[in-house]
Short mmCIF file of C-alpha atoms in Angstrom, two decimals:
data_model
loop_
_atom_site.label_atom_id
_atom_site.label_comp_id
_atom_site.label_asym_id
_atom_site.label_seq_id
_atom_site.Cartn_x
_atom_site.Cartn_y
_atom_site.Cartn_z
CA MET Q 1 41.83 48.77 40.97
CA PRO Q 2 41.10 45.10 40.46
CA VAL Q 3 39.32 44.09 37.28
CA SER Q 4 36.14 42.17 37.90
CA PRO Q 5 35.31 39.36 35.58
CA LYS Q 6 32.59 40.02 33.04
CA PRO Q 7 29.27 38.46 33.94
CA ALA Q 8 28.65 35.34 31.93
CA ARG Q 9 26.29 35.80 28.98
CA ARG Q 10 23.14 33.85 29.36
CA ASN Q 11 22.39 32.20 26.01
CA PRO Q 12 19.43 29.91 25.67
CA PRO Q 13 20.45 26.29 25.26
CA ARG Q 14 20.80 26.19 21.47
CA ALA Q 15 21.09 22.42 21.26
CA GLY Q 16 17.65 22.02 22.85
CA ILE Q 17 16.03 24.55 20.54
CA ILE Q 18 17.66 23.02 17.47
CA ALA Q 19 16.50 19.56 18.53
CA LEU Q 20 12.89 20.79 18.95
CA LEU Q 21 12.84 22.74 15.69
CA PRO Q 22 11.79 19.83 13.41
CA ALA Q 23 8.97 18.88 15.79
CA LEU Q 24 7.73 22.46 15.94
CA LEU Q 25 7.86 22.83 12.16
CA ALA Q 26 6.07 19.52 11.62
CA ALA Q 27 3.32 20.49 14.04
CA GLY Q 28 2.54 23.56 11.98
CA CYS Q 29 2.53 21.77 8.62
CA GLY Q 30 -0.43 19.48 9.13
CA TYR Q 31 1.54 16.33 9.85
CA HIS Q 32 0.08 13.82 12.26
CA LEU Q 33 0.77 10.33 13.45
CA SER Q 34 -0.29 7.70 10.95
CA ASN Q 35 -2.39 5.80 13.48
CA HIS Q 36 -4.15 8.92 14.75
CA VAL Q 37 -7.87 8.79 13.90
CA HIS Q 38 -9.89 11.96 13.89
CA ALA Q 39 -13.31 11.58 15.39
CA LEU Q 40 -16.68 12.57 14.04
CA PRO Q 41 -18.79 14.82 16.27
CA PRO Q 42 -18.82 13.47 19.83
CA ASP Q 43 -22.50 12.49 19.75
CA VAL Q 44 -21.86 9.99 16.93
CA LYS Q 45 -21.31 6.54 18.38
CA VAL Q 46 -23.31 4.27 16.04
CA ILE Q 47 -23.13 4.46 12.25
CA ALA Q 48 -25.62 2.69 10.01
CA VAL Q 49 -24.22 1.55 6.67
CA THR Q 50 -27.32 1.12 4.56
CA GLY Q 51 -27.34 -0.83 1.33
CA PHE Q 52 -25.89 1.16 -1.54
CA ARG Q 53 -28.28 1.79 -4.40
CA ASN Q 54 -27.11 0.44 -7.73
CA GLN Q 55 -27.75 2.13 -11.08
CA THR Q 56 -25.59 -0.35 -13.03
CA LEU Q 57 -26.23 -3.69 -14.69
CA SER Q 58 -23.85 -5.43 -12.28
CA PRO Q 59 -26.17 -6.83 -9.57
CA GLN Q 60 -23.49 -7.79 -7.03
CA LEU Q 61 -21.96 -4.29 -6.99
CA SER Q 62 -24.27 -2.83 -4.33
CA GLN Q 63 -23.55 -5.71 -1.93
CA LEU Q 64 -19.80 -5.52 -2.59
CA MET Q 65 -19.73 -1.76 -1.99
CA THR Q 66 -21.89 -1.87 1.15
CA ALA Q 67 -19.77 -4.66 2.65
CA ALA Q 68 -16.52 -2.87 1.80
CA MET Q 69 -17.69 0.38 3.46
CA ALA Q 70 -18.84 -1.43 6.61
CA ARG Q 71 -15.61 -3.46 6.80
CA GLU Q 72 -13.44 -0.33 6.40
CA LEU Q 73 -15.34 1.54 9.13
CA ILE Q 74 -15.03 -1.44 11.47
CA GLN Q 75 -11.28 -1.75 10.83
CA ARG Q 76 -10.42 1.94 11.08
CA THR Q 77 -12.75 3.29 13.76
CA ARG Q 78 -14.26 2.41 17.10
CA TYR Q 79 -17.80 3.28 16.12
CA ARG Q 80 -20.44 0.59 16.28
CA ILE Q 81 -21.49 -0.26 12.72
CA GLN Q 82 -24.93 -1.66 11.93
CA PRO Q 83 -27.05 -2.18 8.81
CA GLN Q 84 -30.27 -0.49 9.98
CA ARG Q 85 -30.99 3.19 10.57
CA ALA Q 86 -32.95 2.63 13.79
CA GLY Q 87 -30.75 3.39 16.78
CA SER Q 88 -27.96 5.01 14.77
CA ASP Q 89 -26.45 8.45 15.20
CA ALA Q 90 -25.26 8.76 11.59
CA VAL Q 91 -26.10 7.01 8.33
CA LEU Q 92 -23.68 6.24 5.51
CA GLU Q 93 -25.58 5.88 2.26
CA GLY Q 94 -24.55 5.86 -1.35
CA THR Q 95 -25.32 5.10 -4.95
CA VAL Q 96 -23.21 3.30 -7.51
CA LEU Q 97 -23.85 5.69 -10.40
CA SER Q 98 -22.07 3.90 -13.21
CA LEU Q 99 -19.72 1.11 -14.12
CA ALA Q 100 -17.98 1.35 -17.49
CA THR Q 101 -15.33 -0.72 -19.20
CA THR Q 102 -12.99 0.53 -21.91
CA PRO Q 103 -10.54 -1.54 -23.96
CA VAL Q 104 -6.99 -0.36 -23.35
CA THR Q 105 -4.74 -2.77 -25.24
CA PHE Q 106 -5.25 -5.40 -27.91
CA ASP Q 107 -3.44 -8.65 -28.68
CA PRO Q 108 -1.44 -7.96 -31.87
CA ASN Q 109 -1.87 -11.56 -33.09
CA THR Q 110 -5.61 -11.98 -32.64
CA GLY Q 111 -6.88 -8.40 -32.45
CA ARG Q 112 -8.79 -9.29 -29.27
CA VAL Q 113 -8.87 -6.98 -26.27
CA SER Q 114 -6.17 -7.94 -23.77
CA THR Q 115 -6.47 -5.18 -21.14
CA VAL Q 116 -9.63 -3.46 -19.94
CA GLU Q 117 -10.00 -0.34 -17.82
CA VAL Q 118 -12.93 -0.31 -15.42
CA ARG Q 119 -14.34 3.01 -14.22
CA LEU Q 120 -16.66 3.19 -11.23
CA ARG Q 121 -18.60 6.33 -10.20
CA LEU Q 122 -20.15 6.78 -6.74
CA ARG Q 123 -22.21 9.23 -4.74
CA VAL Q 124 -21.76 8.92 -0.96
CA ARG Q 125 -23.20 10.80 2.03
CA LEU Q 126 -22.82 10.49 5.76
CA LEU Q 127 -25.84 12.09 7.40
CA ASP Q 128 -26.44 13.09 10.99
CA GLU Q 129 -29.49 10.96 11.81
CA THR Q 130 -30.92 13.55 14.23
CA THR Q 131 -30.67 16.66 12.06
CA GLY Q 132 -30.47 15.13 8.59
CA GLN Q 133 -27.52 17.40 7.88
CA PRO Q 134 -24.61 15.94 5.89
CA LEU Q 135 -21.44 15.29 7.86
CA TYR Q 136 -19.72 14.25 4.61
CA GLN Q 137 -20.81 14.15 1.00
CA ALA Q 138 -19.21 13.47 -2.34
CA SER Q 139 -21.41 13.48 -5.41
CA ASN Q 140 -19.04 12.24 -8.12
CA LEU Q 141 -16.25 9.97 -6.89
CA VAL Q 142 -14.47 8.15 -9.72
CA PHE Q 143 -12.30 5.06 -9.31
CA ARG Q 144 -10.34 3.32 -12.06
CA ASP Q 145 -8.62 -0.05 -12.31
CA GLN Q 146 -7.40 -2.36 -15.06
CA TYR Q 147 -7.33 -6.08 -15.57
CA GLN Q 148 -5.92 -8.46 -18.14
CA ILE Q 149 -8.31 -10.63 -20.10
CA SER Q 150 -7.42 -14.29 -20.15
CA ALA Q 151 -7.69 -16.34 -23.32
CA SER Q 152 -10.13 -18.73 -21.61
CA GLU Q 153 -13.72 -17.54 -21.21
CA PRO Q 154 -14.42 -18.78 -17.62
CA THR Q 155 -11.44 -16.84 -16.26
CA LEU Q 156 -12.75 -13.59 -17.73
CA PHE Q 157 -15.59 -13.40 -15.22
CA GLU Q 158 -13.35 -14.29 -12.30
CA GLU Q 159 -10.95 -11.47 -13.19
CA ASP Q 160 -13.85 -9.05 -13.50
CA THR Q 161 -15.18 -9.99 -10.04
CA VAL Q 162 -11.73 -9.71 -8.46
CA THR Q 163 -11.33 -6.27 -10.02
CA LEU Q 164 -14.73 -5.12 -8.72
CA ARG Q 165 -13.88 -6.35 -5.20
CA ARG Q 166 -10.56 -4.49 -5.32
CA MET Q 167 -12.25 -1.33 -6.59
CA CYS Q 168 -14.88 -1.47 -3.83
CA ARG Q 169 -12.15 -1.94 -1.21
CA ASP Q 170 -10.16 1.02 -2.60
CA ALA Q 171 -13.29 3.19 -2.78
CA ALA Q 172 -14.15 2.34 0.84
CA ARG Q 173 -10.62 3.23 1.97
CA THR Q 174 -10.84 6.58 0.20
CA VAL Q 175 -14.32 7.45 1.48
CA VAL Q 176 -13.63 6.46 5.10
CA GLY Q 177 -10.30 8.28 4.99
CA ASP Q 178 -12.02 11.42 3.69
CA ILE Q 179 -14.72 11.18 6.36
CA LEU Q 180 -12.18 10.81 9.16
CA GLU Q 181 -9.90 13.57 7.89
CA ASN Q 182 -12.74 16.09 7.63
CA PHE Q 183 -12.95 16.17 11.43
#
């Protein structure tokens, strides 16, 4: 009696499964493409960025913060951004709650402050203009930065302004990132 050959075992293509394994694992772990922008609810097409209220003694802070938020939304989204509420689908509003400076280091020769930490606290909300319901809210955001104090007086104010601009930019990046990642 002739011996018939054994039927070939049908194994799934292991190389293909192994190659897809990292992609499958990454998909389940919350990873996404860095340029992928989540969208707010589909009915939101126009966002009003109203002037931030300012509870500090730094008068330019509300303008700096409002401009930074608008600029970040324009750069990172495709929504139309405008300053007025009329005609908007959502409204981004906020309050600069406090601005505090704390000496960090001192010059050992003169005893003068050489490094200052600046702490900025914000409250921010993105409201659905139709329902008034919050799409995003954060009531106590805190941002910190430091700057070196120059020996010459006029430079002190320039460093302070540069630091405030940088802090507003960083705050806007964080807030807009949080808003986009919530959806």
